[in-house]
XYZ file of C-alpha atoms in Angstrom:
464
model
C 0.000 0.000 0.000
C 1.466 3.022 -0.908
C 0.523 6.493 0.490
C 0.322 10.013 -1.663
C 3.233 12.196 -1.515
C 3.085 15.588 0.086
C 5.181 18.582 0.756
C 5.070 20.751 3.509
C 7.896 24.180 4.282
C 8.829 26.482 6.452
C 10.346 30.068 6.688
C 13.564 31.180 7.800
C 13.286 34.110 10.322
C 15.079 37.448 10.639
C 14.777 39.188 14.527
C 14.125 42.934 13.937
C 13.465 43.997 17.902
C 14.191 41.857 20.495
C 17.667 40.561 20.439
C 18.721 39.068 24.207
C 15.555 40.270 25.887
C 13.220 37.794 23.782
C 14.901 35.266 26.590
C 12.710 37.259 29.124
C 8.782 36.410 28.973
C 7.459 40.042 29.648
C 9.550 41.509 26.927
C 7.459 41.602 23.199
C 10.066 40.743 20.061
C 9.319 41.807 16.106
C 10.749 38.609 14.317
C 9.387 38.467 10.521
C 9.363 35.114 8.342
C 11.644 35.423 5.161
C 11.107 33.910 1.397
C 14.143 31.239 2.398
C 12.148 28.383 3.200
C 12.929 24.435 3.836
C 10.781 21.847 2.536
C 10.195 18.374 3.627
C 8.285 16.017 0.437
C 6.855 12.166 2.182
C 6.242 9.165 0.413
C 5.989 6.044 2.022
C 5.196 2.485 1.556
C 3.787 -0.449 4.055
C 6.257 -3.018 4.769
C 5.619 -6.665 6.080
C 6.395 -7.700 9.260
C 10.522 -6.274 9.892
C 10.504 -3.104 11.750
C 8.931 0.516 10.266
C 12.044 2.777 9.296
C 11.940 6.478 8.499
C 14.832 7.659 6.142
C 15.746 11.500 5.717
C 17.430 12.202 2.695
C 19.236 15.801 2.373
C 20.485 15.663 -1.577
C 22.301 19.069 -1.611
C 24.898 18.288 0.852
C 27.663 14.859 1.026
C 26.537 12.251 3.125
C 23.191 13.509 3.800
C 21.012 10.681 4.553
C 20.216 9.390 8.322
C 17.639 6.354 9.121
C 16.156 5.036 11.848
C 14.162 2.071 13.129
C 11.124 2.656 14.716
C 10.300 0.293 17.833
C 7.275 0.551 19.330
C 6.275 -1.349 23.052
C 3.454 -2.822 22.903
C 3.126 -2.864 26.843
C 3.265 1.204 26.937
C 3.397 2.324 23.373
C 6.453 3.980 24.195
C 8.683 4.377 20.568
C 12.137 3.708 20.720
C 14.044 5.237 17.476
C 17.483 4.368 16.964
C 20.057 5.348 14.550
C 21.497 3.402 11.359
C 23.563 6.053 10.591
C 25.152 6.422 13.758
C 28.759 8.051 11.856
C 26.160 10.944 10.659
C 24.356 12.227 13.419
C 21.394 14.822 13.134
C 19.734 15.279 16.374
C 17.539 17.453 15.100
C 15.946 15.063 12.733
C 15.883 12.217 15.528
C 14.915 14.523 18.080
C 11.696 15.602 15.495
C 11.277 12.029 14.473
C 11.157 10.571 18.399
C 8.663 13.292 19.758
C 5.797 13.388 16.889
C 5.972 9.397 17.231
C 5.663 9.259 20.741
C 3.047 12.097 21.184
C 0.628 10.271 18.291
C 1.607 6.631 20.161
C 0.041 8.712 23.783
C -2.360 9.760 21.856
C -3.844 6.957 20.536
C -3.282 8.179 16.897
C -0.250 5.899 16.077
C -1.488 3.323 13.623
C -0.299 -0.068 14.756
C 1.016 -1.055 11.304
C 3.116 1.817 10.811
C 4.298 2.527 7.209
C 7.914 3.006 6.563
C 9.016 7.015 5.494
C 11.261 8.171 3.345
C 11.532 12.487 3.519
C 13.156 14.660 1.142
C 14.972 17.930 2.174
C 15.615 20.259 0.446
C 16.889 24.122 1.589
C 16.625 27.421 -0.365
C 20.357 28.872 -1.401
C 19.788 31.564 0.886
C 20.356 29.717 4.257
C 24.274 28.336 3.453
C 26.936 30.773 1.934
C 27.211 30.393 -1.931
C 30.326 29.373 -4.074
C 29.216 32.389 -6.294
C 26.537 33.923 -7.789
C 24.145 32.567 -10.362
C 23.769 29.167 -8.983
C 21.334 27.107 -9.475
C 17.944 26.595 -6.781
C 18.725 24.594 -4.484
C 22.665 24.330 -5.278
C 24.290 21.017 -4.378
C 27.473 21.376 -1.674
C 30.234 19.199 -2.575
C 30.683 18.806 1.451
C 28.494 17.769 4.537
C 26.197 19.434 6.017
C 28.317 20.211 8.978
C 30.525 21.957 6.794
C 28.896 24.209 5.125
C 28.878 27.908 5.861
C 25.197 29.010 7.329
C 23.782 33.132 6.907
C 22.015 32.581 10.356
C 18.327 32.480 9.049
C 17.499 29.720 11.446
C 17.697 26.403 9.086
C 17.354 24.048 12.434
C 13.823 25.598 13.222
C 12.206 25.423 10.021
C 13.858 22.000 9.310
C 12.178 21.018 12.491
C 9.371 22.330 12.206
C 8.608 20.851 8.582
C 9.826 17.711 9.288
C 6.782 17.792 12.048
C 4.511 18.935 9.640
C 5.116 15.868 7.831
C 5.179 13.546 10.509
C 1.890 14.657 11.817
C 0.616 14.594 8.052
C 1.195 11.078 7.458
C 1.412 9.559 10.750
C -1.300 11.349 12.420
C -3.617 11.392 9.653
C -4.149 15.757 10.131
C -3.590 18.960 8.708
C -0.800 20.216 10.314
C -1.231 23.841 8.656
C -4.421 24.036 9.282
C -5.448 27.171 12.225
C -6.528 24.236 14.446
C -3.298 22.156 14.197
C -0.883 24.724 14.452
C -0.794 24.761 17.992
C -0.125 21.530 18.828
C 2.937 21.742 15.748
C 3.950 24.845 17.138
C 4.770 23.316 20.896
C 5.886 19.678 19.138
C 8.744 21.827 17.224
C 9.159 23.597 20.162
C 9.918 20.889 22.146
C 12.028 18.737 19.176
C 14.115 21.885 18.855
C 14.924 22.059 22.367
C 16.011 18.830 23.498
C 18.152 18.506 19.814
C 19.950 21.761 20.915
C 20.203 20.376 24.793
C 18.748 23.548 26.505
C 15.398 24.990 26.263
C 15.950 28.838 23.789
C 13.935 31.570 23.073
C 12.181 29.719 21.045
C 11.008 32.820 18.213
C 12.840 31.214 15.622
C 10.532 28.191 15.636
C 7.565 30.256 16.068
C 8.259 32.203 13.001
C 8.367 29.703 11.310
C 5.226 27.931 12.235
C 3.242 31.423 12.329
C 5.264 33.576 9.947
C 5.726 37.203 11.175
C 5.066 37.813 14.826
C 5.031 39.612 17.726
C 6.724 37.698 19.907
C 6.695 36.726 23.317
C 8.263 33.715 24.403
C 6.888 30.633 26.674
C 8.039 29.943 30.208
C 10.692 27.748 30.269
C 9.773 25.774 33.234
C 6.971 23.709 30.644
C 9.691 22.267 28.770
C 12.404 21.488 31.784
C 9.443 19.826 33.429
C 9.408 16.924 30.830
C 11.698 13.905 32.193
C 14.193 12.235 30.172
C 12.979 9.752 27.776
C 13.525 6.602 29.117
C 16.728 4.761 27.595
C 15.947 1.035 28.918
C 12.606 -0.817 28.812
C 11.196 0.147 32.086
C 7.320 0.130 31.605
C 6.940 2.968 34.777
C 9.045 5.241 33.107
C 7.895 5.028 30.110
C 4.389 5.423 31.219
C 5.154 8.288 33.164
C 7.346 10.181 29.659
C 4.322 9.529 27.627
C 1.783 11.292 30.104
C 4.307 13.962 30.870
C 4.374 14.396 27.122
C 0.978 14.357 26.203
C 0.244 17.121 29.172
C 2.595 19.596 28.061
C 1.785 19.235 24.394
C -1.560 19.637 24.406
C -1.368 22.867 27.234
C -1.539 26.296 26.976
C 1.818 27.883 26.753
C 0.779 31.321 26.257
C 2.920 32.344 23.398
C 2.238 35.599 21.978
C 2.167 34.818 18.386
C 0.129 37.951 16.911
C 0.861 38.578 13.235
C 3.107 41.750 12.514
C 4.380 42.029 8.905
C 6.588 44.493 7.078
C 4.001 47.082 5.638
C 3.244 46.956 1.565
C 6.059 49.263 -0.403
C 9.186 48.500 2.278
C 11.081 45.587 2.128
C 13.847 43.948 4.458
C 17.207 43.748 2.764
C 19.138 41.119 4.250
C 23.375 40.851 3.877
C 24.835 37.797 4.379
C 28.360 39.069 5.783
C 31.929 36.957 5.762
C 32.635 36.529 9.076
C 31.030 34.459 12.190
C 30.029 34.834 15.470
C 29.655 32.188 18.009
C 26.156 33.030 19.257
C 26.095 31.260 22.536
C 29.029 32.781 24.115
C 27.879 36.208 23.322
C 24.083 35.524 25.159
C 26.570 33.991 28.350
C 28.484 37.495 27.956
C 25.799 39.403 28.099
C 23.525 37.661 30.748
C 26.446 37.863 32.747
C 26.659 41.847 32.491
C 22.979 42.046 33.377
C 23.584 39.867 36.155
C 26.276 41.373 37.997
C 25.611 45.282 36.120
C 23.660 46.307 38.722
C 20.829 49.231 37.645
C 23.149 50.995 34.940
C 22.593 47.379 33.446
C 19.083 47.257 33.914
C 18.419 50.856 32.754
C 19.923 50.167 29.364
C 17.902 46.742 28.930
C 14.801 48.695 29.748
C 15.262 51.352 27.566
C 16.236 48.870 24.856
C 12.684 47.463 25.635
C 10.663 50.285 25.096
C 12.734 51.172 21.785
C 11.631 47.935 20.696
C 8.145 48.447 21.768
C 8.259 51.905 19.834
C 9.420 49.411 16.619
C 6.803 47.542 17.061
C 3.952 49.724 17.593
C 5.418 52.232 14.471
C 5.237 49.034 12.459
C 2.015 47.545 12.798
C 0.283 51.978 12.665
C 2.373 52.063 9.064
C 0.384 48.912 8.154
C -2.888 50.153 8.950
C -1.692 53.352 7.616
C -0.972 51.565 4.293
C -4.609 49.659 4.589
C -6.885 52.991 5.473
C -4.848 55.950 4.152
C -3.449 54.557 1.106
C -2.694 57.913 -0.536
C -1.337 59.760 2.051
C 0.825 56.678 3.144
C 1.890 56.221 -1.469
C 2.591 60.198 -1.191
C 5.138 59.447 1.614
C 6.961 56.208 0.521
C 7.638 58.578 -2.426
C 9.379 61.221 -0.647
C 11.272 58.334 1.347
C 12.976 57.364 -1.898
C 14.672 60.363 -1.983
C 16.074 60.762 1.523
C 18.404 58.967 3.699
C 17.205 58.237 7.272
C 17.201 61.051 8.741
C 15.885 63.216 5.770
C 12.659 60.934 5.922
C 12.574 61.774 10.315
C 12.515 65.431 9.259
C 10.544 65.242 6.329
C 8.010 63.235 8.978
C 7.939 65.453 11.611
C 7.760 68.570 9.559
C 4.681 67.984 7.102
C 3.947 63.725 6.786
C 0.997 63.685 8.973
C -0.044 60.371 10.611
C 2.226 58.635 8.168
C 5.185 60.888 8.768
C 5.044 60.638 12.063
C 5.256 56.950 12.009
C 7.888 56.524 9.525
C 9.989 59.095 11.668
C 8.737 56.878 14.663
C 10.935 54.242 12.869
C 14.137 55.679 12.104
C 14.137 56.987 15.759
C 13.278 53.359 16.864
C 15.853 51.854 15.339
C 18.811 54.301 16.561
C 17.484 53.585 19.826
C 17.952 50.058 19.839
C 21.434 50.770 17.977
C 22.507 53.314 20.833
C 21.680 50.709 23.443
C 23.191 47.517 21.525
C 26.726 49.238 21.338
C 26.078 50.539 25.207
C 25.717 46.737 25.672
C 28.769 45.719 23.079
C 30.834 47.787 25.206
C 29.511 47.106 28.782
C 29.745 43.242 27.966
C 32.779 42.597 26.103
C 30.042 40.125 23.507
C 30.373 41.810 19.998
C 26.917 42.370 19.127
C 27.291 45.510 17.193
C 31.476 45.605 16.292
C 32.853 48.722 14.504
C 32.943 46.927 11.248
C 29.048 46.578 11.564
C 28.570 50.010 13.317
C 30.270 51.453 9.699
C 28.597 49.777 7.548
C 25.206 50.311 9.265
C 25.953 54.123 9.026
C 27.321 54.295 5.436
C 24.334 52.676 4.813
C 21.279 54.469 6.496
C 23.123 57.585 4.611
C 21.700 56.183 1.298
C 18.400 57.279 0.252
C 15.286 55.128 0.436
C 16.792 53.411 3.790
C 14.980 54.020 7.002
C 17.915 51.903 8.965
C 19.436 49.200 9.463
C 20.371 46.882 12.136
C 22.350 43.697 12.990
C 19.709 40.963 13.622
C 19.030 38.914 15.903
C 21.588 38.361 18.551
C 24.059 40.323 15.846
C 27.758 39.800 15.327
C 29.569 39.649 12.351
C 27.630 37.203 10.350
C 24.365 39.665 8.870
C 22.919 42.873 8.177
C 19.070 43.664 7.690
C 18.272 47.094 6.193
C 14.590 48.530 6.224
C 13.878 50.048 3.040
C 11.824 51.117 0.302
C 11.221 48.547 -1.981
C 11.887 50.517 -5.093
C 15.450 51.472 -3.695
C 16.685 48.374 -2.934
C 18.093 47.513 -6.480
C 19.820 50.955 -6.250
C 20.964 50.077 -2.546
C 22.706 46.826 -3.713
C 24.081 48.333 -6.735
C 25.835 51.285 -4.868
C 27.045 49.148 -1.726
C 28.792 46.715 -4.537
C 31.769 47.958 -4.598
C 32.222 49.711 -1.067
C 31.222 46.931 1.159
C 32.823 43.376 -0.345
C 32.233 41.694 2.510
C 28.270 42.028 2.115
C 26.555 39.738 0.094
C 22.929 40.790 -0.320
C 20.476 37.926 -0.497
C 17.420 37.577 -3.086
C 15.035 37.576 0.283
C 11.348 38.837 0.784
C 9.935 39.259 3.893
C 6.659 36.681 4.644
C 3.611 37.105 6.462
C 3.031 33.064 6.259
C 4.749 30.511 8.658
C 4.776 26.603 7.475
C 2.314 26.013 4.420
C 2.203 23.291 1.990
C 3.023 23.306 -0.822
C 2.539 22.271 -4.663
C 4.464 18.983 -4.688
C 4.872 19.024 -8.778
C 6.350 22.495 -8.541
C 9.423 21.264 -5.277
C 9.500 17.529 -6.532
C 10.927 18.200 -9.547
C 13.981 19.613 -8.137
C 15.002 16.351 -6.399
């Protein structure tokens, strides 16, 4: 018996406000979804009686393919997966893989004669640095995985997160993008993601990519460090006990703020992938460390780096009504924006750009805000979240005209840029940064209101 193919993707994810205090649950984050996306295609066939494997095949990159058996107890319906690729490790695969199986098993959803599953990858260019330009979609690495150069767009998360779509898809028999489903995806991912990485994160990057662009507020951590260690042995107690745990915290309320945000019509992000490389966990240690022991000059910077977010935020989401219910006043402005630099289009807002201007000027200030207060913290904590090669560029930058600002996203470093801009300036952006800035490679990237989706499986499947 042999089941229909689908195809399921999700986003990669650029953080525009909220870099370090997205860790904190009060504090609201701006993360929008990006055109780089990672699809997972299923087809799968019954077997007889040997044991049910699932296969993930990665084509682009050398020695991409990791299997596993699937053992399920029949006392408990606890599933063991184990490795038959144990010289190629992926734990983010297994970790996906060993979750969805065990939460449909709880669940009663598991079919008893499980089907074995072969999945697909396959990842945009944009998420792994390119030989050179021009390649083709979906360029094939001559190297692992492992080895390959990422941009920083979160791969992991939407790899997760669209390997669960499938799982749930063909194993659970639902729509995993459907408004009903995505909930229980959304805290599955969450969950895989975790326990692959070995400590419970923010968590925004897998929410993007299950909701698309957000306003973010993260979970408390305490629902995920609650869940015990799967059980390693066959002890029927313990395996009991992991399956309830896991059932309780899937299907519970987290509270995750997850209301949609998106870049307003006639702006675009412009995203540089930048050589260089940052080692993103040491830099949050370095800088939870300053806030611990920085006393209240430490805590006045992160809260005035929260409400410069919060002004982000709230300028963003009035231009996009603006765009919605004042459509010629808001065209009249974007068309004075493509003149100016940054802080002609603050003047030009202040001065005469009524409930538009004011916004767009809203912005620009925003964003040197949370610039002032990075480099206060880039300073204060030794972690280079805005370094002076970034802090240049940046500034050469929001000097050009159509830009509103720029930033380094996320939890910044060396590795990317993200300039706000006006869409119709961006080809003149690129072309006048070409030569100045070497180091910056700008990517062919839209921002995305939509999180995980499926997708036409003629129109990815032909790529394999």
């Amino acid at each position: 018996m042999t089941i229909a193919k689908r195809c399921f993707s999700a986003p990669g994810k650029a953080l525009l406000a909220g870099g370090y205090l997205v860790l904190d649950a009060e504090n609201s984050s701006f993360v929008t979804a990006l055109s780089a996306r990672i699809y997972a295609i299923t087809s799968s066939q019954f077997v007889g009686s040997t044991l049910p494997t699932i296969t993930v095949l990665s084509p682009q990159f050398q020695e991409g393919e990791w299997s596993y058996t699937i053992c399920r107890s029949p006392a408990t319906g606890f599933v063991s997966v184990t490795t038959l690729t144990p010289n190629r490790r992926n734990p983010f695969v297994q970790s996906a893989i060993a979750t969805v199986v065990n939460y449909l098993s709880a669940t009663g959803i598991l079919q008893t004669a499980m089907p074995s599953l072969t999945i697909n990858i396959l990842s945009d260019n944009a998420y792994h640095s390119q030989p050179s330009d021009g390649v083709l979609p979906f360029n094939k690495h001559l190297l692992p995985i492992v080895a390959v150069p990422k941009t920083g767009l979160g791969s992991s998360a939407a790899l997760t997160t669209s390997l669960v779509a499938a799982l749930l898809s063909f194993y659970g028999d639902m729509n995993p993008v459907a408004s009903e489903s995505k909930t229980i995806l959304h805290n599955l991912a969450q969950l895989a993601h975790c326990n692959a990485q070995g400590k419970v994160g923010s968590g925004f990057d897998v929410a993007c990519a299950v909701f698309g662009s957000i306003v973010y507020r993260r979970f408390q951590p305490s629902i995920i460090s609650s869940l015990p260690s799967a059980p390693t042995s066959s002890d029927r107690e313990m395996e009991a006990s992991y399956l309830l745990s896991l059932t309780n915290i899937i299907d519970a309320d987290w509270n995750v703020g997850t209301g949609a945000c998106a870049v307003p019509r006639r702006l675009r992000l412009l995203m540089g992938d930048v050589t260089g490389g940052s080692e993103t966990p040491a830099m949050v240690q370095m800088v939870l460390q300053w806030r611990k022991e920085g006393g209240d000059s430490a805590a006045a910077v992160w809260t005035a780096l929260g409400k410069a977010n919060e002004k982000l935020i709230a300028a963003m989401i009035g231009l996009g009504e603006q765009a919605v219910e004042m459509p010629e006043e808001y065209d009249a402005f974007v068309d004075e924006v493509l003149k100016v630099s940054a802080m002609g289009i603050r003047q030009l807002g202040l001065s005469n750009g009524g409930r538009t201007g004011e916004l767009f000027a809203l912005v620009v200030d925003a964003i040197i805000e949370i610039r002032d207060n990075l480099r206060i913290m880039t300073i204060r904590s030794g972690a280079q979240i805005e370094p002076i090669e970034q802090t240049r560029l940046l500034d050469a930058c929001s000097t050009l005209p159509g830009v509103l600002g720029g930033i380094v996203p996320g939890a910044g470093g060396y590795d990317a840029v993200c300039l706000l801009a006006a869409e119709a300036a961006v080809d003149a952006i690129a072309k006048h940064t070409e030569g100045e800035f070497e180091k910056v490679k700008w990517l062919e990237l839209r921002e995305e209101a939509h999180g995980v989706r499926e997708e036409d499986l003629l129109e990815i499947e032909k790529f394999l």
